[in-house]
Coordinates of C-alpha atoms in Angstrom, one line a residue:
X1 CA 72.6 -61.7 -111.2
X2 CA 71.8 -65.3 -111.4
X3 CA 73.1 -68.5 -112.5
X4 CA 72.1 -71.3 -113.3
X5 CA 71.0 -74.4 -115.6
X6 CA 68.8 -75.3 -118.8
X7 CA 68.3 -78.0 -119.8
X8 CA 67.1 -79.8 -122.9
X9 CA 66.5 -83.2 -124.4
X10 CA 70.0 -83.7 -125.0
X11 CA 72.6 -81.5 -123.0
X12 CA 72.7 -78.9 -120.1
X13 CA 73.2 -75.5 -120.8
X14 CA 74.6 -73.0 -118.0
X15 CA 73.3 -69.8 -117.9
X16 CA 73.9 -66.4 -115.5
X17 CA 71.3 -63.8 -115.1
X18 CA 72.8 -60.8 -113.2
X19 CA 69.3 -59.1 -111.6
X20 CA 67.4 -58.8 -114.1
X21 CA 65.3 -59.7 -117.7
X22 CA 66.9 -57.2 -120.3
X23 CA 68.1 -60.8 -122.1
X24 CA 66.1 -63.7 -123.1
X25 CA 68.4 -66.8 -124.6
X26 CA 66.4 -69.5 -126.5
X27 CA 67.9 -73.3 -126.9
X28 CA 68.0 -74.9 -129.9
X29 CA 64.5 -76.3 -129.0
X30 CA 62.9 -72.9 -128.9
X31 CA 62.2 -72.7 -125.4
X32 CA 63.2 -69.9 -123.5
X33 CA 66.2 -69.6 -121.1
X34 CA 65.7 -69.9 -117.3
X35 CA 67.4 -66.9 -116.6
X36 CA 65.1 -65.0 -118.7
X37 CA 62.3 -67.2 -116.8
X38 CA 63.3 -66.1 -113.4
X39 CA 63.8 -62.5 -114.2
X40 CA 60.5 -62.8 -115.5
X41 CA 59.0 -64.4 -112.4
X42 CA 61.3 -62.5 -110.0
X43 CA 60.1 -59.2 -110.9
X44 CA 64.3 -58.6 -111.5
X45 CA 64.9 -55.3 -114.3
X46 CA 68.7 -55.7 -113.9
X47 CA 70.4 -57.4 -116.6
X48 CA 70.0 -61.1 -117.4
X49 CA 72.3 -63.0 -119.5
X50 CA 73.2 -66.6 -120.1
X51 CA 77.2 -68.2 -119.9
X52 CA 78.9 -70.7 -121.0
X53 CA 82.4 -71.4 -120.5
X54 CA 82.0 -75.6 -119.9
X55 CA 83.2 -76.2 -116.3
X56 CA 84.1 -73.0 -115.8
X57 CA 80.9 -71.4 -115.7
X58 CA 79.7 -70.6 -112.3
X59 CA 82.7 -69.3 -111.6
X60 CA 82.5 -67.0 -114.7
X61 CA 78.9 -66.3 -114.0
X62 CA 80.3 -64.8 -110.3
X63 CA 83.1 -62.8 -112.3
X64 CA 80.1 -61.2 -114.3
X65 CA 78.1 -60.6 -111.3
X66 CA 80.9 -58.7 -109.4
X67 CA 81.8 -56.5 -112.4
X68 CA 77.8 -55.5 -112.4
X69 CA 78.1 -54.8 -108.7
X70 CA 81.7 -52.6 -109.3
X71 CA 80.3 -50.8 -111.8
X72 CA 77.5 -49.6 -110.0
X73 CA 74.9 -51.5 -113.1
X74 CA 73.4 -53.6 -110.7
X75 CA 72.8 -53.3 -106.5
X76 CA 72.1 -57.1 -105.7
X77 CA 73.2 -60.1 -108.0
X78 CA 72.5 -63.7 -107.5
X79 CA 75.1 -66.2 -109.2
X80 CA 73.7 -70.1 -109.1
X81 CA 74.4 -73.0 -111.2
X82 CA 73.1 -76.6 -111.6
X83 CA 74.6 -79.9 -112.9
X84 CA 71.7 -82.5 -113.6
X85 CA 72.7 -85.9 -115.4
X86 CA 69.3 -87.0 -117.0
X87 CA 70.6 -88.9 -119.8
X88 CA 73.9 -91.4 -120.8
X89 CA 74.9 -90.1 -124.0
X90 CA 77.7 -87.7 -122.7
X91 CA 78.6 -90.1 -119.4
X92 CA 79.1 -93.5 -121.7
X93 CA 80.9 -90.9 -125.0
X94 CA 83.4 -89.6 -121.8
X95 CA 84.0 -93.3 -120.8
X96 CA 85.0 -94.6 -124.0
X97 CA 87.3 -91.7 -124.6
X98 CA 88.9 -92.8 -120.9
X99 CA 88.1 -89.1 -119.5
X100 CA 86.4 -91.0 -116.4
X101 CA 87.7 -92.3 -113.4
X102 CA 87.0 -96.2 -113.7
X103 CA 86.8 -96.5 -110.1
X104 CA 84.5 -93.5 -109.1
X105 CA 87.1 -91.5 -107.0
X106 CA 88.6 -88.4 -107.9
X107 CA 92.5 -88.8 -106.8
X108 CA 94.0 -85.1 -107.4
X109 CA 97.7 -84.8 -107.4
X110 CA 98.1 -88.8 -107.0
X111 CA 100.0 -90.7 -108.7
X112 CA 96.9 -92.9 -109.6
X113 CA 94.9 -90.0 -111.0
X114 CA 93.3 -91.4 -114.1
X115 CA 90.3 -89.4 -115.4
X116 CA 87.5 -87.2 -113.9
X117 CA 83.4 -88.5 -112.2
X118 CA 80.7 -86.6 -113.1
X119 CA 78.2 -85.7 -110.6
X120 CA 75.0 -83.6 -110.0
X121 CA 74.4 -80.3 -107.7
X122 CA 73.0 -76.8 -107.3
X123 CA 74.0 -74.1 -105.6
X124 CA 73.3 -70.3 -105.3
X125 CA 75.3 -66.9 -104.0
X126 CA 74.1 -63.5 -103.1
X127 CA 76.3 -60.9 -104.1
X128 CA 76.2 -57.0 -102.7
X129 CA 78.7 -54.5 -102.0
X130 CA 80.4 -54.2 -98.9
X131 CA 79.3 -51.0 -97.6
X132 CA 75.8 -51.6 -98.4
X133 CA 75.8 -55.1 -96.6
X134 CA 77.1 -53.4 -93.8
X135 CA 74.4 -50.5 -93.7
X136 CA 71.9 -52.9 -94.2
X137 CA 73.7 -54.5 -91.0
X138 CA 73.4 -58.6 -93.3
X139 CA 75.0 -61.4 -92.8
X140 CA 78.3 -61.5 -94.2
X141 CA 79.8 -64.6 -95.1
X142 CA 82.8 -63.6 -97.0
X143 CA 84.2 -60.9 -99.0
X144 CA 85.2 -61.1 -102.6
X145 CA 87.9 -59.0 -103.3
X146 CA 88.9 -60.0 -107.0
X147 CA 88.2 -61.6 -110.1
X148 CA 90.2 -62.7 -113.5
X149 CA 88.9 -64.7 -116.4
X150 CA 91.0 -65.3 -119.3
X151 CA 91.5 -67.7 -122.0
X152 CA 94.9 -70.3 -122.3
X153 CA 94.8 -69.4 -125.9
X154 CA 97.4 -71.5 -127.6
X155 CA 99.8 -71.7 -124.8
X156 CA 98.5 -75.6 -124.2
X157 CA 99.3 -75.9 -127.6
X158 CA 95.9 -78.0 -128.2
X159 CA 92.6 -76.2 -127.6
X160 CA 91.3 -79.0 -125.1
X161 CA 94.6 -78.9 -123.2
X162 CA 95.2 -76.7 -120.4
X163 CA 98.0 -73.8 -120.6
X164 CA 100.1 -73.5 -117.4
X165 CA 101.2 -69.9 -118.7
X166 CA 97.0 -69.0 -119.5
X167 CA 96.7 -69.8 -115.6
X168 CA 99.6 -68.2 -114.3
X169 CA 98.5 -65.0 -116.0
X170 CA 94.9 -65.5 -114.5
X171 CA 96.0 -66.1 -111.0
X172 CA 98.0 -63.1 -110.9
X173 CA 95.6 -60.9 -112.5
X174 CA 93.0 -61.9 -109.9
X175 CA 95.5 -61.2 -107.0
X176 CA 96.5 -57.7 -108.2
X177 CA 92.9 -56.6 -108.7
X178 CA 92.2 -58.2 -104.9
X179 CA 95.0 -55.8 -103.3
X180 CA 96.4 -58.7 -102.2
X181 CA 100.2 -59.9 -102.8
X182 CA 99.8 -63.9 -103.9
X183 CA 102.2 -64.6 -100.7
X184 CA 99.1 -63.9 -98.4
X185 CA 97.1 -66.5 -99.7
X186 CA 96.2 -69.4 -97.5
X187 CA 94.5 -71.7 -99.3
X188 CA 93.0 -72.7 -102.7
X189 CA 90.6 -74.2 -103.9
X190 CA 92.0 -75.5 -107.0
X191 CA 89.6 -77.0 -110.1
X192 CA 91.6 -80.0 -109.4
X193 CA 89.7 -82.9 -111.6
X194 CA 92.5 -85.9 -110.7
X195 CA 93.5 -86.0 -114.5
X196 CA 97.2 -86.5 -116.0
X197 CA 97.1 -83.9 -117.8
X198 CA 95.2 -81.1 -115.4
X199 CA 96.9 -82.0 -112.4
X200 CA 100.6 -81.3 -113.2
X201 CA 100.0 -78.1 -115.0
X202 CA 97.4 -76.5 -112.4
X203 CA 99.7 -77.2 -109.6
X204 CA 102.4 -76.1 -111.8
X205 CA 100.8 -72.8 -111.9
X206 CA 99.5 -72.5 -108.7
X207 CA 103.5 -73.4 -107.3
X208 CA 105.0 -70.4 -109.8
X209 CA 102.3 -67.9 -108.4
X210 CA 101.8 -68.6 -104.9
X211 CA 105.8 -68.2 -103.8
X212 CA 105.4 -64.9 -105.0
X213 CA 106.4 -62.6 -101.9
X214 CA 106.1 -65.9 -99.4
X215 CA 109.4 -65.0 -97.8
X216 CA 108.3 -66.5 -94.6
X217 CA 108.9 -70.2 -96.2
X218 CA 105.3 -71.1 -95.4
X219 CA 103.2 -72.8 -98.0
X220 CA 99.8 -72.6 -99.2
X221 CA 97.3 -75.4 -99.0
X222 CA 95.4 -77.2 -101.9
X223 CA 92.4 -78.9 -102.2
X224 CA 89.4 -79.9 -104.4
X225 CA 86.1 -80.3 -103.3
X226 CA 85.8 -82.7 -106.2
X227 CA 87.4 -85.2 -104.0
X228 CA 84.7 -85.6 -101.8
X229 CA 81.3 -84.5 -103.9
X230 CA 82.8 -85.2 -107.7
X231 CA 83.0 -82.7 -110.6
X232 CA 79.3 -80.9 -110.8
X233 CA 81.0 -79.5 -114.0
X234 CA 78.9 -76.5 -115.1
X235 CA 78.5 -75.8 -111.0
X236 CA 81.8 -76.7 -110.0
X237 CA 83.5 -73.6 -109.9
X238 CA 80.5 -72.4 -107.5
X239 CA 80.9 -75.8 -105.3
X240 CA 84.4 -74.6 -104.7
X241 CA 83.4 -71.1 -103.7
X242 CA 80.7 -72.4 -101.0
X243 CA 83.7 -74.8 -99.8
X244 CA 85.9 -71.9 -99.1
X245 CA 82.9 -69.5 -97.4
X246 CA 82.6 -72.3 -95.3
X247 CA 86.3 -73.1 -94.4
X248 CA 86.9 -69.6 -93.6
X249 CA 83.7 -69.0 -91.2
X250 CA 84.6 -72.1 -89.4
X251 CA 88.6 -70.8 -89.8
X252 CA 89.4 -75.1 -90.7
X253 CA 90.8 -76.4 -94.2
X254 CA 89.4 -79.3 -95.0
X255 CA 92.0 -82.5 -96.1
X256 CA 91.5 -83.4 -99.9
X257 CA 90.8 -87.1 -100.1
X258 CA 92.2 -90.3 -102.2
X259 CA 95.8 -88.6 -102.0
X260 CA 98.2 -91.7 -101.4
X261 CA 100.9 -91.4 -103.4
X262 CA 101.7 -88.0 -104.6
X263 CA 102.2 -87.7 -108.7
X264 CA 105.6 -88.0 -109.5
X265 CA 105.4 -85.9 -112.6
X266 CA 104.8 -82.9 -109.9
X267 CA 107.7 -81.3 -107.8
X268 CA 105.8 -81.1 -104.5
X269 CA 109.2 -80.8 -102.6
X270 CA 110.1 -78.0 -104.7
X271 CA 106.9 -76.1 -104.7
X272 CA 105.3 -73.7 -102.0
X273 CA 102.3 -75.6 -101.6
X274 CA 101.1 -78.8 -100.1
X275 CA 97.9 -80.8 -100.4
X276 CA 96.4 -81.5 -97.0
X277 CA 95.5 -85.1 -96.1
X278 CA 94.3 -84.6 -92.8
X279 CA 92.2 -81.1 -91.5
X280 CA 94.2 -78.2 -90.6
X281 CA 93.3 -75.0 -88.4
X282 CA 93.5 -72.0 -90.8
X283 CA 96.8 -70.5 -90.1
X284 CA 96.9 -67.3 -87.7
X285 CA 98.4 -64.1 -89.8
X286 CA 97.9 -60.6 -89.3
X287 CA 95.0 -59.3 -91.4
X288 CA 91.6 -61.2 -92.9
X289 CA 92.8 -64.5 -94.1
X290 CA 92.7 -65.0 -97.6
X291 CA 91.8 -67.9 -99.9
X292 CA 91.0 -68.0 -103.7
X293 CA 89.1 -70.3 -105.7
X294 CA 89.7 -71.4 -109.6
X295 CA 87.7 -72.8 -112.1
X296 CA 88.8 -74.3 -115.6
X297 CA 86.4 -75.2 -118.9
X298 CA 87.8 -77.7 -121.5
X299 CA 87.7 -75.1 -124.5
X300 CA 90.4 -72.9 -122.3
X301 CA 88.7 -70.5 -120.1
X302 CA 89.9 -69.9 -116.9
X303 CA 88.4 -68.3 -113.9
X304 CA 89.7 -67.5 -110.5
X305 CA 88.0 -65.6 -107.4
X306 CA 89.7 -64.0 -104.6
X307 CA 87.7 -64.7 -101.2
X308 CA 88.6 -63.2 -98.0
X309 CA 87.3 -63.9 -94.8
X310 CA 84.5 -61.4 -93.3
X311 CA 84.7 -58.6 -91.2
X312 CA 83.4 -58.9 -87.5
X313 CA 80.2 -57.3 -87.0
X314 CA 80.0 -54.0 -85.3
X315 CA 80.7 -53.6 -82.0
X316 CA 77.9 -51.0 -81.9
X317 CA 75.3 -53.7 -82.8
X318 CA 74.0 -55.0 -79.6
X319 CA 74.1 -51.4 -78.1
X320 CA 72.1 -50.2 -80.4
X321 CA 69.5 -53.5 -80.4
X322 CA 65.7 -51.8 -80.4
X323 CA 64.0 -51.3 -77.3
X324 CA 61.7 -54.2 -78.6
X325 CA 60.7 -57.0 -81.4
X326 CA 57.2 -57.7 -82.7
X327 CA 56.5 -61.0 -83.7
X328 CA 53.8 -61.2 -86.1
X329 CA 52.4 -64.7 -86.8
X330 CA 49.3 -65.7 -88.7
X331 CA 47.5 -68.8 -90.2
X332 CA 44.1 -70.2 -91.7
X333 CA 42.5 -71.2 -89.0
X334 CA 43.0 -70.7 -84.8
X335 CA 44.3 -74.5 -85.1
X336 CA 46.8 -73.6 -87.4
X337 CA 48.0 -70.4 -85.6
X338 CA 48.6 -72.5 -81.9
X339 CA 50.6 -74.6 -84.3
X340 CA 52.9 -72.7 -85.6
X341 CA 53.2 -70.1 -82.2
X342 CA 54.2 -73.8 -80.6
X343 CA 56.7 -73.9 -83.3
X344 CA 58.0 -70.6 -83.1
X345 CA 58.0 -71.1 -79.2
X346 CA 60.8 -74.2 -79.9
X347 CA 62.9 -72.3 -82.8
X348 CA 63.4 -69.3 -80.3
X349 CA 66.8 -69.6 -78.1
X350 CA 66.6 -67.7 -74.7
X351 CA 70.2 -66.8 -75.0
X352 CA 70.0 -66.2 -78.6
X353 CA 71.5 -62.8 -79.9
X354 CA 69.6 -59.6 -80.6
X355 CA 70.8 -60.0 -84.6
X356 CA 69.3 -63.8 -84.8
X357 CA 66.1 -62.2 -82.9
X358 CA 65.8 -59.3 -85.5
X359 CA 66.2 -61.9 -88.7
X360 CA 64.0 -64.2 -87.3
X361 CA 61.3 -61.2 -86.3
X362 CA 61.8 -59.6 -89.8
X363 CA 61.0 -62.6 -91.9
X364 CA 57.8 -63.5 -89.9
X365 CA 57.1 -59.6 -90.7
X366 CA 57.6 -59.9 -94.9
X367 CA 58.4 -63.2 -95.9
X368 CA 55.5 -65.1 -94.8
X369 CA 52.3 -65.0 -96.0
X370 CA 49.7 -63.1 -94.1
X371 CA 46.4 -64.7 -93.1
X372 CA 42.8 -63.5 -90.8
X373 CA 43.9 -65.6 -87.8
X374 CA 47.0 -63.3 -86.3
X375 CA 49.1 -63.1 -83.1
X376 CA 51.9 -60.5 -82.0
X377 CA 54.2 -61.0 -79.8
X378 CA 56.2 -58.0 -78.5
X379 CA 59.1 -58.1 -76.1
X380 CA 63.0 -57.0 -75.6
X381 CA 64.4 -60.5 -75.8
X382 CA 63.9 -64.1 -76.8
X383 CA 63.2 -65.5 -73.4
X384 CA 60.2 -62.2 -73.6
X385 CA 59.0 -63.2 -76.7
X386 CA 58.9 -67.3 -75.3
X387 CA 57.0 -65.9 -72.2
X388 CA 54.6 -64.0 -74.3
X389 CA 54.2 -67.4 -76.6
X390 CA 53.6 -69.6 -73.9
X391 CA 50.8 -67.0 -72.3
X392 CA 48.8 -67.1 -75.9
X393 CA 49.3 -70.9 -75.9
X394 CA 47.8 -71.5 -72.4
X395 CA 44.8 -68.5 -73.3
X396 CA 46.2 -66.1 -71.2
X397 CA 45.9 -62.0 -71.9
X398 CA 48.8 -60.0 -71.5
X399 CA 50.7 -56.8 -72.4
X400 CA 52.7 -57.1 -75.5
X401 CA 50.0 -59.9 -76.9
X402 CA 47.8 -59.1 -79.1
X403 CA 45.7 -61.9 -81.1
X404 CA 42.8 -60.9 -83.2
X405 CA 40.5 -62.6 -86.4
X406 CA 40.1 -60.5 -88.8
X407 CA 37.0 -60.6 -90.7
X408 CA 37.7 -60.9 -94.5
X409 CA 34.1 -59.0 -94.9
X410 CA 35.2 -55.7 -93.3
X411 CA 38.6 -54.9 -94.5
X412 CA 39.6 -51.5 -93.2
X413 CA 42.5 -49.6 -95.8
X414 CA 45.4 -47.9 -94.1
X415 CA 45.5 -44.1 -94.2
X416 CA 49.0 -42.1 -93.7
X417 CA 47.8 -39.2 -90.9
X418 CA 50.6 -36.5 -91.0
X419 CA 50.0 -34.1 -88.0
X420 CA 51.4 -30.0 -87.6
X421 CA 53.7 -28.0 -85.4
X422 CA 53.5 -28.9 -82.1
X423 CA 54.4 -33.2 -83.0
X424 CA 58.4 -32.3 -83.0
X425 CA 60.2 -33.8 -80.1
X426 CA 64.2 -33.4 -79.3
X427 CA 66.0 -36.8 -81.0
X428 CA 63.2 -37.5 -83.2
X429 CA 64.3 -39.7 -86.3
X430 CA 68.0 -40.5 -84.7
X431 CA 67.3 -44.0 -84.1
X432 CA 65.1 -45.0 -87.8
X433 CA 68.0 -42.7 -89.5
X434 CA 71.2 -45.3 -87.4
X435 CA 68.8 -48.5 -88.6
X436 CA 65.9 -48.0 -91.0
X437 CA 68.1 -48.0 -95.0
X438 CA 64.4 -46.4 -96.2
X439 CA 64.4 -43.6 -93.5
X440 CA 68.0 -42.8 -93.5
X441 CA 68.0 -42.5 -97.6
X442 CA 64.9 -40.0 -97.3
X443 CA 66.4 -37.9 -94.2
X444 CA 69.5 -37.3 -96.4
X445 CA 67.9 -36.5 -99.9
X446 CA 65.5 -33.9 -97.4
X447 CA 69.0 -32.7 -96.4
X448 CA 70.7 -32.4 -100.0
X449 CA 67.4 -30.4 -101.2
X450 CA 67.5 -27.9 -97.6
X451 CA 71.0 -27.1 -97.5
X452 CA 70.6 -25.9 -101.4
X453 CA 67.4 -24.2 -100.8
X454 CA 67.8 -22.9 -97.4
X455 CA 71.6 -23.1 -96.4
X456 CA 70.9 -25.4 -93.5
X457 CA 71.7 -29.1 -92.7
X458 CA 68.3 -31.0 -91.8
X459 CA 70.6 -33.5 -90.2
X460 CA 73.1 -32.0 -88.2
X461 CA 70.4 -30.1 -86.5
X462 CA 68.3 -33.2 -86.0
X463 CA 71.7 -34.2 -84.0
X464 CA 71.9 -31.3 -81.6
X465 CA 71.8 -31.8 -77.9
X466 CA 69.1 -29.7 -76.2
X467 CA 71.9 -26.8 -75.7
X468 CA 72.2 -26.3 -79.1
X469 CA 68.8 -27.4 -80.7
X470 CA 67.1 -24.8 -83.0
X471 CA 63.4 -26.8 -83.1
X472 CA 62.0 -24.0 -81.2
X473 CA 62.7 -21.7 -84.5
X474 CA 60.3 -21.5 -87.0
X475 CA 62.0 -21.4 -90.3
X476 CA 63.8 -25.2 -88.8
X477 CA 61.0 -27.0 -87.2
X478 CA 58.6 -26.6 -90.4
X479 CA 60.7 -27.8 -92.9
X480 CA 62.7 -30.4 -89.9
X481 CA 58.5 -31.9 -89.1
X482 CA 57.7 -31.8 -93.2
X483 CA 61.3 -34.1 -93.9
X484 CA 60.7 -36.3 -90.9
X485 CA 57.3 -37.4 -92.1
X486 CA 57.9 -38.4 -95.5
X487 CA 61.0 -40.1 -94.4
X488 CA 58.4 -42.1 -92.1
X489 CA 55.9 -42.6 -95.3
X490 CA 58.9 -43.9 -96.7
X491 CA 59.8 -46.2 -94.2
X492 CA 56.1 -47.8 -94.2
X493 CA 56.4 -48.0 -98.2
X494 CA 59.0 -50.1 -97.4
X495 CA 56.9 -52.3 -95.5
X496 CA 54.9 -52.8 -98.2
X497 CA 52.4 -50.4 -96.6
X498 CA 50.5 -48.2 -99.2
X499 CA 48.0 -46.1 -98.2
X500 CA 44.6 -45.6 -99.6
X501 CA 44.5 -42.3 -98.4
X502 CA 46.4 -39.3 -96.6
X503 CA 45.2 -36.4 -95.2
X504 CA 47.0 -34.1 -92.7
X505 CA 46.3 -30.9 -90.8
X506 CA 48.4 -27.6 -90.5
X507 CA 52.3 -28.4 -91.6
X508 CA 51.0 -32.0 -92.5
X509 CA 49.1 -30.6 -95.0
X510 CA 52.4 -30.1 -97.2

């Protein structure tokens, strides 16, 4: 799913596109709608919608998103926004109606609040499932847990005044769909514009909430990241959700600025939540800590995100590091490769971790262009992989270096070669099945199809010790050898390796 901005002659226009180009929105102009665009250029079949709740649209547009990924409609979503002021029409009509901060600062919960400032930004999440970040062993940042968005209705008795009841029955929507009793929560990030009328009623809200199962007498800190970057309006709500990813990796709560005199018209004393002015450690509790994030838009829709803090990697992951990493780099020229080797040579960290290695040795592989002039590297660890880089940059031949032209004249096709009986070895396809997502989904649809057709699991024979190993029998290793090798086709499709042919001899045949 994505998010993000259109804009026209005379206004911006927020749109969210959750993976995909089923949708296509036009603007009053005719053109069409960036999410459609992206979809379109992305390649994304998922679907693709615009949004537009006013401020409260990123956040929305994340809402969406994680209801595609619960419902199993979409595997990946991307949720972005953008805030661009290109004309003065809306900033001097806001001005006049005294909706703007004359001074430029945005003072939530003081006393001296008196009106919003605009601003500009862009931002963008990537959204997946839990399990299948973690099988996929990415980098998880945080963990959304639950979602609300609701309408005030006529509970702020005007329909551009906010409802304290709308938002209380948001909040606790979100924190019952999270699991997660509102006494747990740490911090949040509130929409927090530094406006008369927004102020006392969000913090109202957040103050009936919050003390809900706090028997501890702690209280929960408040902020707005519109206090240090302004209100990116259609992208706020997504500005907010980056500020809390970020305060939760780096376990700190930032102090919200311009707070000097708290507003009278708000019982702070009374209420089980502060405003920081200074930055605090995130407090120590047992379990994840836990921080939401809310999001308001002027016609009454509300949005709030539960965001808890991510789970630590697996302690498995360095054991099971690969033996070694290939480094494949390439350029237009010989010039242009010594370049960027020398640049690679700096990036790499000899005391680096085996997960940085693998990210930085898989996006060589597939996100970069490839080009005639190539050099791999191949070692176990980042200070190999240096050595090996300083031996091509000072001419020298080595093992594990390889550096070749390739003559755009002669370009040989790859052909898939599956050999017979007699190719099976004991622990064959353990280690692609524990890290390779392509070779462990074929392994187990092989499985499903042999333990229906033949009674037999493909992989908990493919897990026996030599004791207990049955590729000696025939009726095993036949159909074991044909289900290892297309889970290894598989795994080079995935690579983006297509063969132009494939031939194979005795059980390769099949």
């Amino acid at each position: 799913m994505f998010v993000g901005l259109w804009l026209n002659d005379y206004e911006s226009r927020l749109f969210s596109d959750p993976a995909g180009a089923d949708l296509h929105m036009t603007t009053g102009s005719g053109r069409y709608s960036a999410s459609g665009r992206l979809s379109y250029f992305f390649g994304l079949q998922g679907p693709s919608l615009t949004a537009d709740t006013a401020c409260s649209s990123s956040l929305a547009a994340v809402h969406l998103a994680c209801q595609s990924l619960w419902t199993g409609e979409s595997t990946l979503a991307l949720a972005g926004a953008a805030n661009t002021i290109l004309q003065p029409h809306i900033s001097v009509a806001y001005s006049q109606s005294g909706m703007l901060s004359p001074d430029g600062r945005c003072k939530f919960g003081d006393a001296r609040a008196d009106g919003y400032v605009r601003s500009e930004g862009a931002g963008l999440v990537v959204l997946k499932p839990l399990a299948a970040a973690l099988r996929d062993q990415d980098r998880i940042r945080a963990v959304i847990t639950g979602t609300c968005l609701n309408n005030d209705g006529m509970t702020g008795g005007f329909m551009t005044t906010p409802g304290q009841k709308g938002q209380e029955q948001m909040l606790r929507a979100a924190y019952r769909r999270a699991g997660v009793s509102p006494g747990q929560v740490d911090y949040v990030e509130a929409h927090g514009t530094g406006t008369r009328a927004g102020d006392p009623t969000e913090i109202g809200a957040l103050g009936a909430v919050l003390g809900e199962g706090r028997s501890d007498g702690s209280r929960c800190a408040v902020g707005s990241v519109k206090t240090n970057i302004g209100h990116t309006e259609a992208a706020a709500g997504l500005a907010g959700l980056i500020k809390v990813v970020l305060s939760l990796e780096h376990k700190t709560i930032p102090s919200s600025l311009h707070l000097e005199r708290p507003n009278p018209a708000i019982p702070f004393a009374d209420l089980p939540i502060f405003i920081p002015t200074r930055r605090l450690s995130w407090p120590r509790r047992e379990g994840p800590a836990v921080a939401g994030v809310s999001a308001f838009g002027i016609a009454g829709t509300n949005a709030h995100v539960v965001v808890q803090e991510a789970p630590p990697p697996p302690s498995v992951e360095e054991a099971r590091a690969p033996r070694a990493y290939a480094l494949p780099l390439s350029a237009a020229g010989e010039g242009a490769l010594r370049a960027m080797a020398s640049r690679y040579r700096e990036r790499l960290d000899p005391t680096g971790s085996h997960r940085s290695l693998a990210h930085l040795c898989y996006t060589a592989s597939v996100r970069r262009a490839h080009h005639d002039d190539r050099v791999v590297a191949v070692g176990e660890s980042p200070a190999q992989l240096i050595e090996q880089l300083d031996a091509y940059l000072a001419g020298q031949a080595r093992p594990g270096l390889v550096s070749a032209t390739r003559d755009p004249r002669h370009q040989g096709k790859p052909v898939f070669v599956f050999p017979g009986q007699g190719s099976q070895w004991l622990g064959m396809g353990r280690e692609l099945r524990a890290r390779e997502p392509a070779c462990r989904e074929s392994l187990e649809e092989m499985d499903r199809a042999i333990r229906e057709e033949a009674g037999w699991s493909l992989l908990d024979d493919l897990a026996q010790d030599a004791d207990r190993s049955r590729l000696d029998e025939i009726d095993v290793v036949q159909p074991t050898l044909f289900a290892v090798e297309v889970a290894l086709a598989a795994l080079w499709r995935s690579w983006g390796v297509e063969p132009a042919t494939v031939v194979g001899h005795s059980m390769g045949e099949v």
